[in-house]
Amino acid sequence: MGEEAQFYGNAEVYWRDVPPTVDGMLGGYGSISNIDLNGSKAFLKKFTGEGEGKTGTSCALDCGAGIGRITKRLLLPLFRTVDLVDVTQEFLDQAKTYLGEESQRVGHYFCTGLQDFVPEQGRYDVIWIQWVIGHLTDEHLVKFLERCRSALRPGGIVVIKDNVAYEGVVPDEVDSSVCRDLAIVRSLVAKAGLRIVHQEQQMDFPKEIYQVHTLALR
């Protein structure tokens, strides 16, 4: 098996053994979910609403959605329809239960890795990519962001919210991912032809975890 195939294969094996719960999705840090979602809500509300340059609220995509933690608390309250994409079928099956009645407003459940996922052109107002870019190689991340750019509706945005390393690239052998520093993330975003229109650091997370930054891209 090639190095790249192993990188993706090992991640799939890791997530297959993770329980389909909020705590599982957050690597044992389920307690930070509310802080995370409140920060995301405040960030997203800067873009949605009426008026020129604002982002519409008809359809959003949740990338690396897991059981739908972000879909349930952030995206479904703001958007008419939400699509979920995740590499683990068990998580998507659980999402139908976890989302309850609101699951009726889910358009599609896509079970695939983001390196292979092609979002429908011009479908999404917001593409939310949280805690998952570390599972893509640099090349695949650039290509995926290019596809995301084509999948946006007029005024739409791509949002990346993820861990940021202090310097360089830090590999994580446990879940087969990497954590990149902000300069590297910015350069990959630029390579994909997107620009950063707003950026914030998520505050009030435990000291022992990586800094988390949120970037809005157009």
CSV table of C-alpha atoms in Angstrom, one decimal:
chain,number,residue,atom,x,y,z
A,1,MET,CA,0.0,0.0,0.0
A,2,GLY,CA,1.4,3.4,-1.0
A,3,GLU,CA,2.0,6.1,1.7
A,4,GLU,CA,-1.0,8.2,0.6
A,5,ALA,CA,-3.4,5.2,0.6
A,6,GLN,CA,-2.1,4.2,4.1
A,7,PHE,CA,-2.6,7.8,5.3
A,8,TYR,CA,-6.3,7.7,4.3
A,9,GLY,CA,-6.8,4.0,5.2
A,10,ASN,CA,-5.4,4.4,8.7
A,11,ALA,CA,-7.8,7.4,9.3
A,12,GLU,CA,-10.8,5.3,8.2
A,13,VAL,CA,-9.8,2.5,10.5
A,14,TYR,CA,-9.4,5.0,13.4
A,15,TRP,CA,-12.8,6.6,12.9
A,16,ARG,CA,-14.5,3.2,12.5
A,17,ASP,CA,-13.6,2.5,16.2
A,18,VAL,CA,-14.8,5.8,17.5
A,19,PRO,CA,-18.2,5.8,19.3
A,20,PRO,CA,-20.9,7.7,17.4
A,21,THR,CA,-21.4,10.3,20.2
A,22,VAL,CA,-20.6,14.0,20.6
A,23,ASP,CA,-17.7,13.0,22.9
A,24,GLY,CA,-16.5,10.6,20.3
A,25,MET,CA,-16.6,13.3,17.6
A,26,LEU,CA,-14.6,15.6,19.8
A,27,GLY,CA,-11.9,13.1,20.9
A,28,GLY,CA,-13.1,13.1,24.5
A,29,TYR,CA,-13.6,16.8,24.7
A,30,GLY,CA,-17.4,16.8,24.5
A,31,SER,CA,-17.4,19.5,27.2
A,32,ILE,CA,-16.2,22.1,24.6
A,33,SER,CA,-19.1,21.6,22.2
A,34,ASN,CA,-21.2,24.5,23.5
A,35,ILE,CA,-18.3,27.0,23.5
A,36,ASP,CA,-17.3,25.8,20.0
A,37,LEU,CA,-20.9,26.1,18.6
A,38,ASN,CA,-21.5,29.5,20.2
A,39,GLY,CA,-18.3,30.8,18.6
A,40,SER,CA,-19.2,29.4,15.2
A,41,LYS,CA,-22.7,30.9,15.4
A,42,ALA,CA,-21.3,34.4,16.2
A,43,PHE,CA,-18.8,34.0,13.3
A,44,LEU,CA,-21.4,32.9,10.8
A,45,LYS,CA,-24.0,35.5,11.7
A,46,LYS,CA,-21.5,38.2,10.4
A,47,PHE,CA,-22.2,36.9,6.9
A,48,THR,CA,-25.8,35.7,6.8
A,49,GLY,CA,-28.8,37.9,6.5
A,50,GLU,CA,-30.4,40.5,4.1
A,51,GLY,CA,-28.5,43.0,2.1
A,52,GLU,CA,-25.7,43.4,-0.4
A,53,GLY,CA,-22.7,41.0,-0.1
A,54,LYS,CA,-24.6,38.8,2.5
A,55,THR,CA,-24.7,35.1,2.3
A,56,GLY,CA,-28.0,33.3,1.5
A,57,THR,CA,-29.6,30.7,3.8
A,58,SER,CA,-31.0,28.1,1.5
A,59,CYS,CA,-28.4,25.4,1.6
A,60,ALA,CA,-25.3,24.5,3.6
A,61,LEU,CA,-22.8,21.6,3.4
A,62,ASP,CA,-21.3,20.0,6.6
A,63,CYS,CA,-17.9,18.5,5.7
A,64,GLY,CA,-16.6,15.7,8.0
A,65,ALA,CA,-20.0,15.9,9.6
A,66,GLY,CA,-19.8,12.9,11.8
A,67,ILE,CA,-23.1,12.4,13.6
A,68,GLY,CA,-24.3,15.9,12.7
A,69,ARG,CA,-23.2,17.8,15.8
A,70,ILE,CA,-22.6,21.0,13.8
A,71,THR,CA,-25.6,20.4,11.5
A,72,LYS,CA,-27.9,20.1,14.4
A,73,ARG,CA,-26.9,23.1,16.5
A,74,LEU,CA,-25.4,25.5,13.9
A,75,LEU,CA,-26.5,24.8,10.3
A,76,LEU,CA,-30.1,23.5,10.5
A,77,PRO,CA,-31.2,26.5,12.7
A,78,LEU,CA,-29.9,28.9,10.0
A,79,PHE,CA,-30.4,27.1,6.6
A,80,ARG,CA,-33.4,25.5,4.9
A,81,THR,CA,-31.5,22.5,3.8
A,82,VAL,CA,-28.2,20.9,4.9
A,83,ASP,CA,-26.2,18.1,3.3
A,84,LEU,CA,-23.7,16.0,5.3
A,85,VAL,CA,-20.6,14.3,4.1
A,86,ASP,CA,-18.5,11.9,6.1
A,87,VAL,CA,-16.2,8.9,5.5
A,88,THR,CA,-17.8,6.8,8.2
A,89,GLN,CA,-21.2,5.3,7.4
A,90,GLU,CA,-22.0,4.5,11.0
A,91,PHE,CA,-21.8,8.2,11.9
A,92,LEU,CA,-24.2,9.2,9.1
A,93,ASP,CA,-26.6,6.4,10.2
A,94,GLN,CA,-26.5,7.8,13.7
A,95,ALA,CA,-27.0,11.3,12.4
A,96,LYS,CA,-30.6,10.4,11.3
A,97,THR,CA,-31.4,9.6,14.9
A,98,TYR,CA,-29.4,12.4,16.5
A,99,LEU,CA,-31.0,15.1,14.3
A,100,GLY,CA,-34.5,13.9,15.2
A,101,GLU,CA,-37.4,15.4,13.2
A,102,GLU,CA,-35.1,18.1,11.8
A,103,SER,CA,-33.4,15.3,9.7
A,104,GLN,CA,-36.3,15.9,7.3
A,105,ARG,CA,-34.5,19.0,6.2
A,106,VAL,CA,-31.3,17.1,5.3
A,107,GLY,CA,-30.9,16.9,1.6
A,108,HIS,CA,-28.2,14.3,1.2
A,109,TYR,CA,-26.0,12.1,3.3
A,110,PHE,CA,-22.8,11.4,1.3
A,111,CYS,CA,-20.5,8.7,2.6
A,112,THR,CA,-17.0,9.4,1.2
A,113,GLY,CA,-13.7,11.0,2.0
A,114,LEU,CA,-13.3,14.6,1.0
A,115,GLN,CA,-10.4,13.7,-1.3
A,116,ASP,CA,-13.0,12.0,-3.5
A,117,PHE,CA,-16.0,14.2,-2.9
A,118,VAL,CA,-17.3,16.4,-5.7
A,119,PRO,CA,-20.0,18.9,-4.4
A,120,GLU,CA,-22.7,19.9,-6.8
A,121,GLN,CA,-21.8,23.1,-8.6
A,122,GLY,CA,-23.6,26.3,-7.4
A,123,ARG,CA,-25.6,24.5,-4.7
A,124,TYR,CA,-24.3,25.9,-1.4
A,125,ASP,CA,-24.5,29.2,0.4
A,126,VAL,CA,-22.0,27.9,3.1
A,127,ILE,CA,-19.6,25.0,3.0
A,128,TRP,CA,-18.5,24.4,6.6
A,129,ILE,CA,-15.2,22.4,7.0
A,130,GLN,CA,-14.4,21.8,10.6
A,131,TRP,CA,-11.7,19.6,12.2
A,132,VAL,CA,-11.1,17.6,9.0
A,133,ILE,CA,-8.6,19.4,6.7
A,134,GLY,CA,-5.8,17.5,8.6
A,135,HIS,CA,-7.1,14.3,7.0
A,136,LEU,CA,-6.3,15.6,3.5
A,137,THR,CA,-2.9,15.8,1.8
A,138,ASP,CA,-1.8,19.3,0.7
A,139,GLU,CA,-2.6,18.5,-2.9
A,140,HIS,CA,-6.0,17.0,-2.1
A,141,LEU,CA,-6.9,19.9,0.2
A,142,VAL,CA,-6.2,22.4,-2.6
A,143,LYS,CA,-8.2,20.4,-5.1
A,144,PHE,CA,-11.1,20.0,-2.7
A,145,LEU,CA,-11.2,23.7,-2.0
A,146,GLU,CA,-11.2,24.4,-5.7
A,147,ARG,CA,-14.3,22.1,-6.0
A,148,CYS,CA,-15.9,23.9,-3.1
A,149,ARG,CA,-15.3,27.3,-4.8
A,150,SER,CA,-17.3,26.0,-7.8
A,151,ALA,CA,-20.0,24.6,-5.5
A,152,LEU,CA,-20.8,28.1,-4.0
A,153,ARG,CA,-23.9,30.1,-4.8
A,154,PRO,CA,-23.5,33.8,-5.4
A,155,GLY,CA,-22.3,35.5,-2.2
A,156,GLY,CA,-21.5,32.1,-0.7
A,157,ILE,CA,-18.6,31.3,1.6
A,158,VAL,CA,-16.3,28.4,2.5
A,159,VAL,CA,-15.5,28.2,6.2
A,160,ILE,CA,-12.5,26.3,7.6
A,161,LYS,CA,-12.4,25.9,11.4
A,162,ASP,CA,-9.5,23.8,12.6
A,163,ASN,CA,-6.5,23.3,14.8
A,164,VAL,CA,-3.4,25.4,14.0
A,165,ALA,CA,0.1,24.3,14.8
A,166,TYR,CA,2.6,26.9,16.1
A,167,GLU,CA,5.1,26.1,13.4
A,168,GLY,CA,5.3,23.8,10.4
A,169,VAL,CA,3.3,20.5,10.1
A,170,VAL,CA,2.7,18.3,13.1
A,171,PRO,CA,1.7,14.7,12.3
A,172,ASP,CA,-0.7,12.7,14.5
A,173,GLU,CA,-0.1,9.0,14.2
A,174,VAL,CA,-3.1,8.1,16.3
A,175,ASP,CA,-5.8,9.3,13.9
A,176,SER,CA,-3.6,9.6,10.8
A,177,SER,CA,-3.8,13.3,10.3
A,178,VAL,CA,-1.6,16.4,10.3
A,179,CYS,CA,-1.9,19.9,11.9
A,180,ARG,CA,-0.6,22.8,9.8
A,181,ASP,CA,0.5,26.2,10.9
A,182,LEU,CA,-1.6,29.2,9.8
A,183,ALA,CA,0.9,30.3,7.1
A,184,ILE,CA,0.7,26.9,5.4
A,185,VAL,CA,-3.1,26.9,5.6
A,186,ARG,CA,-3.2,30.4,4.1
A,187,SER,CA,-0.9,29.4,1.2
A,188,LEU,CA,-3.0,26.3,0.4
A,189,VAL,CA,-6.2,28.5,0.4
A,190,ALA,CA,-4.5,30.9,-2.0
A,191,LYS,CA,-3.4,28.1,-4.3
A,192,ALA,CA,-7.1,27.1,-4.5
A,193,GLY,CA,-7.9,30.6,-5.8
A,194,LEU,CA,-9.8,31.6,-2.6
A,195,ARG,CA,-9.1,34.6,-0.4
A,196,ILE,CA,-9.6,35.0,3.3
A,197,VAL,CA,-12.3,37.6,4.0
A,198,HIS,CA,-12.4,37.2,7.7
A,199,GLN,CA,-10.4,35.3,10.4
A,200,GLU,CA,-10.8,34.7,14.1
A,201,GLN,CA,-9.3,32.6,16.9
A,202,GLN,CA,-11.8,30.6,18.9
A,203,MET,CA,-11.4,31.7,22.5
A,204,ASP,CA,-12.1,29.8,25.8
A,205,PHE,CA,-10.9,26.4,24.8
A,206,PRO,CA,-8.7,24.3,27.2
A,207,LYS,CA,-5.1,25.4,27.3
A,208,GLU,CA,-3.7,21.9,26.4
A,209,ILE,CA,-5.3,21.7,23.0
A,210,TYR,CA,-4.1,23.4,19.8
A,211,GLN,CA,-5.2,26.9,19.0
A,212,VAL,CA,-8.3,26.8,16.8
A,213,HIS,CA,-8.8,29.4,14.0
A,214,THR,CA,-11.9,30.1,11.8
A,215,LEU,CA,-11.4,31.4,8.3
A,216,ALA,CA,-14.1,32.6,5.9
A,217,LEU,CA,-13.1,32.2,2.2
A,218,ARG,CA,-14.6,33.4,-1.0
